[in-house]
Amino acid sequence: MRLLPRQALEAWNTFGVPSRADWLCRATTVLEAREAVAFAADRGLPVTVLGGGSNVVLLSRVPGVVIRMEITGFEVRARQGERAMVQVGAGEDWPRLVDRCLEGGLHGLENLTDIPGTAGAAPVQNIGAYGVEVADVLEEVRCLEVPSGREVLLDRRACCLGYRDSLFKSRAPGRYLVVGVTLGLSTRPEVRVEYEGLAREIARQGLSAPSPRDVARLVRQVRRDRLPNPARLGNAGSFFVNPVVEDGVAAALLERYPDLPTFPAGPGRRKLAAGWLIERCGFKGRALGRVGVHRDHALVLVNLGGATGREVIDAAQVIRRAVRETFGVDLEMEPRVLGTDDPEDRRES
Ligand code: EPU
């Protein structure tokens, strides 16, 4: 295992903000990850895991040991009737994994095409798009339990997956390091096309029986039309989760704002479109210093060039305040904020 001191993390986060790790370990095996955890435990240092860095806001310094999860591996473990179990390493690139499954006739991930990040991060946020969440296909998650250093296998139920939520994110943050995931996919080409934006595109293109390949192609197209490519414009996808409120709150808002998009979110609750709330507050396409609100999608904050993590968070606070004052709704950030602002770095900037 190689641990490197004082490593820049700018290239390892899709916002492209400057930051550095006290120690960085690029773990390509479970053993390397375990050794990095032990190194940190021996010195009383915190451990932070980075996957693709596509759902984080980094402050200027991430103290302790940062483990960049680079464990690869792709294996179709078992086929039973129309089901196939696909076991993948946590460091596998998610978009490549989706393409590979599609090419191999393994279905269920098409709607999740092109989501930046790694396979290991997928259950942490319970990534989702166009009507499908990773919860729909996840079978098991292999983890390192940080306190004990043991490898444990958690089934889907144990992962407590909810809308952009999981055991790893909110119930036991920091306890488990995801080292691999097992997905249950279908060898039968079935598609999920109920999501409004996707259904609209399918109708527009006159596809009466879209194939999984059609769905993947359309999802890619819809994403490219609306979401900025992090390789060109730093961002972390949706910056806020869509707020879920009681039916009564949604009804009161709809009385005042009849065109507010809302969606069912379990018994007695509705999800509100955060992008709409932000757009209605006048932020779409606006710059808040070096941080912008994307011109095609108000839910996406972008690094206009040279922004720091602190500036991203400050811009987010301005937006949150405006949405709270206008609609009485609290927005919760989707990306994880990692690290601290080092006084030393503040003097330098
Ligand atoms: N909307 C606006 N203005 C905007 C943006 C959106 O009015 O600037 C409205 C749309 O017109 C639509 C509604 O908001 O009626 C929902 O918009 P969209 O379909 O784009 O989806 P979203 O709720 O904004 C979520 C996920 C995305 C995912 C899409 C598609 C969250 C936090 N985000 O966005 O996930 O790609 O649905 O399924 O749930 C991500 O998590 O990083 C992400 C990109």
Coordinates of C-alpha atoms in Angstrom, one line a residue, residues 64-328:
G64 CA -6.4 12.3 7.9
V65 CA -6.4 9.6 5.3
V66 CA -8.3 9.8 2.0
I67 CA -8.8 6.5 0.3
R68 CA -9.5 6.7 -3.4
M69 CA -11.3 3.5 -4.1
E70 CA -9.9 2.0 -7.3
I71 CA -10.8 -1.6 -6.8
T72 CA -11.8 -3.0 -10.2
G73 CA -13.5 -6.3 -11.2
F74 CA -16.5 -7.4 -13.2
E75 CA -17.9 -10.9 -13.0
V76 CA -21.2 -12.4 -13.9
R77 CA -21.5 -14.7 -11.0
A78 CA -24.6 -16.7 -11.5
R79 CA -27.4 -16.9 -14.0
Q80 CA -30.7 -18.3 -12.9
G81 CA -33.6 -18.2 -15.4
E82 CA -33.8 -14.6 -16.5
R83 CA -31.7 -13.3 -13.6
A84 CA -28.0 -12.7 -13.6
M85 CA -25.9 -11.6 -10.6
V86 CA -23.1 -9.2 -11.6
Q87 CA -20.4 -8.6 -9.0
V88 CA -18.3 -5.5 -9.5
G89 CA -15.5 -3.7 -7.7
A90 CA -16.3 -0.5 -6.0
G91 CA -13.8 1.5 -8.2
E92 CA -15.5 0.5 -11.5
D93 CA -16.6 3.5 -13.5
W94 CA -20.4 3.6 -13.4
P95 CA -21.1 4.8 -17.0
R96 CA -18.7 2.1 -18.4
L97 CA -20.3 -0.5 -16.2
V98 CA -23.8 0.4 -17.6
D99 CA -22.5 0.2 -21.2
R100 CA -20.8 -3.1 -20.5
C101 CA -23.9 -4.7 -19.1
L102 CA -26.0 -3.4 -22.0
E103 CA -23.5 -4.9 -24.5
G104 CA -23.6 -8.2 -22.5
G105 CA -27.4 -8.4 -22.7
L106 CA -27.8 -7.7 -19.0
H107 CA -30.7 -5.3 -18.4
G108 CA -31.9 -2.9 -15.7
L109 CA -29.3 -0.2 -15.7
E110 CA -30.2 1.6 -19.0
N111 CA -32.0 4.6 -17.2
L112 CA -28.9 5.1 -15.1
T113 CA -26.7 5.6 -18.2
D114 CA -24.0 8.3 -18.0
I115 CA -24.3 9.1 -14.2
P116 CA -20.8 10.2 -13.3
G117 CA -19.1 8.3 -10.5
T118 CA -18.1 4.8 -9.4
A119 CA -20.0 1.6 -8.7
G120 CA -19.1 1.8 -5.0
A121 CA -20.7 5.2 -4.6
A122 CA -24.0 4.1 -6.2
P123 CA -25.6 2.6 -3.1
V124 CA -24.3 5.4 -0.9
Q125 CA -26.5 8.0 -2.6
N126 CA -28.9 5.4 -4.0
I127 CA -28.2 7.1 -7.4
G128 CA -31.3 7.4 -9.5
A129 CA -32.5 8.9 -12.8
Y130 CA -35.4 8.6 -15.2
G131 CA -37.6 6.5 -13.0
V132 CA -35.0 3.9 -11.8
E133 CA -32.8 3.9 -8.7
V134 CA -29.9 1.6 -7.9
A135 CA -32.2 0.2 -5.1
D136 CA -34.2 -1.5 -7.9
V137 CA -31.2 -3.7 -8.9
L138 CA -28.9 -3.9 -5.9
E139 CA -28.5 -7.3 -4.3
E140 CA -25.6 -7.0 -1.9
V141 CA -22.9 -4.6 -0.9
R142 CA -19.4 -5.8 0.2
C143 CA -17.9 -3.5 2.8
L144 CA -15.0 -3.1 5.1
E145 CA -16.3 -2.4 8.5
V146 CA -14.0 0.4 9.7
P147 CA -13.9 -0.2 13.5
S148 CA -13.2 -3.9 13.1
G149 CA -11.4 -4.1 9.8
R150 CA -13.7 -7.1 8.9
E151 CA -15.2 -7.6 5.5
V152 CA -19.0 -7.8 5.7
L153 CA -21.7 -8.5 3.2
L154 CA -24.9 -6.4 3.5
D155 CA -28.0 -7.3 1.6
R156 CA -30.3 -4.7 0.1
R157 CA -32.6 -4.5 3.2
A158 CA -29.6 -3.8 5.5
C159 CA -28.5 -0.9 3.2
C160 CA -31.7 1.0 4.2
L161 CA -32.0 2.6 0.7
G162 CA -34.4 5.6 0.3
Y163 CA -34.6 8.6 -2.0
R164 CA -30.9 9.6 -2.3
D165 CA -30.3 8.0 1.1
S166 CA -28.8 4.9 2.6
L167 CA -27.2 3.4 5.7
F168 CA -23.8 4.5 4.5
K169 CA -25.0 8.1 4.1
S170 CA -27.1 8.9 7.1
R171 CA -27.6 6.0 9.6
A172 CA -24.0 4.9 9.9
P173 CA -21.8 7.4 8.1
G174 CA -18.1 6.4 8.2
R175 CA -18.7 2.9 9.5
Y176 CA -18.5 1.0 6.3
L177 CA -16.2 1.3 3.3
V178 CA -17.9 -0.1 0.2
V179 CA -15.5 -2.4 -1.7
G180 CA -17.9 -4.1 -4.1
V181 CA -21.5 -4.3 -5.2
T182 CA -23.6 -7.1 -6.6
L183 CA -26.4 -6.2 -9.0
G184 CA -29.3 -8.4 -10.0
L185 CA -30.0 -7.8 -13.7
S186 CA -32.3 -9.3 -16.2
T187 CA -31.4 -11.2 -19.3
R188 CA -34.8 -10.3 -20.7
P189 CA -34.8 -7.0 -22.5
E190 CA -37.4 -5.1 -20.4
V191 CA -37.5 -1.3 -20.3
R192 CA -38.8 1.3 -17.8
V193 CA -40.1 4.4 -19.7
E194 CA -42.7 5.9 -17.4
Y195 CA -40.6 9.0 -16.4
E196 CA -42.2 12.0 -18.0
G197 CA -39.1 13.5 -19.6
L198 CA -38.2 10.1 -21.1
A199 CA -41.7 9.2 -22.2
R200 CA -42.0 12.5 -23.9
E201 CA -38.8 11.9 -25.9
I202 CA -39.9 8.4 -26.8
A203 CA -43.2 9.7 -28.2
R204 CA -41.4 12.5 -30.0
Q205 CA -39.2 10.0 -31.8
G206 CA -42.2 7.8 -32.6
L207 CA -40.7 4.7 -30.9
S208 CA -43.6 2.3 -30.1
A209 CA -41.6 -0.5 -28.6
P210 CA -38.2 1.0 -27.4
S211 CA -35.4 -1.5 -26.8
P212 CA -33.0 -1.2 -23.9
R213 CA -30.5 0.3 -26.3
D214 CA -33.0 3.0 -27.4
V215 CA -33.6 3.8 -23.7
A216 CA -29.9 4.2 -23.0
R217 CA -29.5 6.3 -26.1
L218 CA -32.4 8.6 -25.2
V219 CA -31.3 8.9 -21.6
R220 CA -27.8 9.9 -22.8
Q221 CA -29.3 12.5 -25.1
V222 CA -31.7 14.0 -22.5
R223 CA -28.8 14.2 -20.0
R224 CA -26.5 15.8 -22.6
D225 CA -29.2 18.4 -23.5
R226 CA -29.8 19.4 -19.9
L227 CA -26.8 18.6 -17.7
P228 CA -23.3 20.1 -18.0
N229 CA -20.4 17.7 -18.7
P230 CA -18.2 17.9 -15.6
A231 CA -15.1 17.4 -17.8
R232 CA -15.9 20.8 -19.3
L233 CA -17.7 22.7 -16.5
G234 CA -17.1 21.6 -12.9
N235 CA -20.3 20.4 -11.2
A236 CA -21.7 17.6 -9.0
G237 CA -25.0 17.0 -10.8
S238 CA -28.1 18.0 -8.8
F239 CA -26.9 20.2 -5.9
F240 CA -30.1 19.8 -3.8
V241 CA -32.4 16.9 -3.3
N242 CA -36.0 17.4 -4.2
P243 CA -37.8 18.3 -1.0
V244 CA -40.4 15.8 0.2
V245 CA -43.3 17.5 2.1
E246 CA -46.6 16.6 3.6
D247 CA -49.6 16.5 1.2
G248 CA -51.1 19.5 2.9
V249 CA -48.0 21.6 2.4
A250 CA -47.9 20.7 -1.3
A251 CA -51.6 21.5 -1.7
A252 CA -51.1 24.9 -0.1
L253 CA -48.2 25.7 -2.4
L254 CA -50.1 24.4 -5.4
E255 CA -52.9 26.8 -4.6
R256 CA -50.5 29.7 -4.9
Y257 CA -48.3 28.2 -7.6
P258 CA -50.4 25.9 -9.8
D259 CA -47.6 25.1 -12.2
L260 CA -45.2 23.8 -9.4
P261 CA -44.3 20.2 -10.5
T262 CA -45.0 17.7 -7.7
F263 CA -44.7 13.9 -7.6
P264 CA -46.0 11.2 -5.3
A265 CA -43.5 10.3 -2.6
G266 CA -45.2 7.6 -0.5
P267 CA -48.3 7.8 1.6
G268 CA -49.3 11.4 2.5
R269 CA -46.2 12.9 1.0
R270 CA -45.2 14.7 -2.2
K271 CA -41.9 15.6 -3.8
L272 CA -41.4 19.1 -5.1
A273 CA -39.2 20.0 -8.0
A274 CA -36.3 21.9 -6.4
G275 CA -35.1 23.0 -9.9
W276 CA -38.5 24.8 -10.4
L277 CA -38.3 26.5 -6.9
I278 CA -34.8 27.8 -7.7
E279 CA -35.7 28.9 -11.2
R280 CA -38.7 30.8 -9.8
C281 CA -36.5 32.6 -7.4
G282 CA -34.7 34.0 -10.5
F283 CA -31.4 32.1 -10.1
K284 CA -31.3 30.1 -13.3
G285 CA -28.3 31.1 -15.4
R286 CA -27.1 33.6 -12.8
A287 CA -23.6 33.9 -11.4
L288 CA -23.0 34.2 -7.7
G289 CA -19.3 35.2 -7.8
R290 CA -17.4 32.3 -9.3
V291 CA -20.3 29.9 -8.9
G292 CA -23.1 29.7 -11.4
V293 CA -26.6 28.3 -11.5
H294 CA -26.6 26.3 -14.8
R295 CA -28.6 28.0 -17.6
D296 CA -30.3 24.7 -18.6
H297 CA -31.0 23.3 -15.2
A298 CA -31.4 25.4 -12.1
L299 CA -30.7 22.4 -9.8
V300 CA -27.1 22.2 -10.9
L301 CA -24.4 24.6 -9.5
V302 CA -21.3 25.0 -11.6
N303 CA -17.8 26.1 -11.1
L304 CA -17.4 29.1 -13.4
G305 CA -13.6 28.9 -13.0
G306 CA -11.4 29.1 -9.9
A307 CA -14.2 28.7 -7.3
T308 CA -13.4 27.1 -3.9
G309 CA -15.6 24.6 -2.1
R310 CA -16.4 27.4 0.4
E311 CA -17.7 29.6 -2.4
V312 CA -19.9 26.8 -3.6
I313 CA -21.4 26.3 -0.2
D314 CA -21.9 30.1 0.3
A315 CA -23.7 30.3 -3.1
A316 CA -25.9 27.3 -2.0
Q317 CA -26.8 29.2 1.2
V318 CA -27.9 32.2 -0.8
I319 CA -30.2 30.0 -2.9
R320 CA -31.5 28.1 0.2
R321 CA -32.3 31.3 1.9
A322 CA -34.2 32.7 -1.1
V323 CA -36.2 29.5 -1.5
R324 CA -37.1 29.4 2.2
E325 CA -38.2 33.0 2.2
T326 CA -40.3 32.6 -1.0
F327 CA -41.8 29.2 -0.5
G328 CA -41.2 28.3 3.1

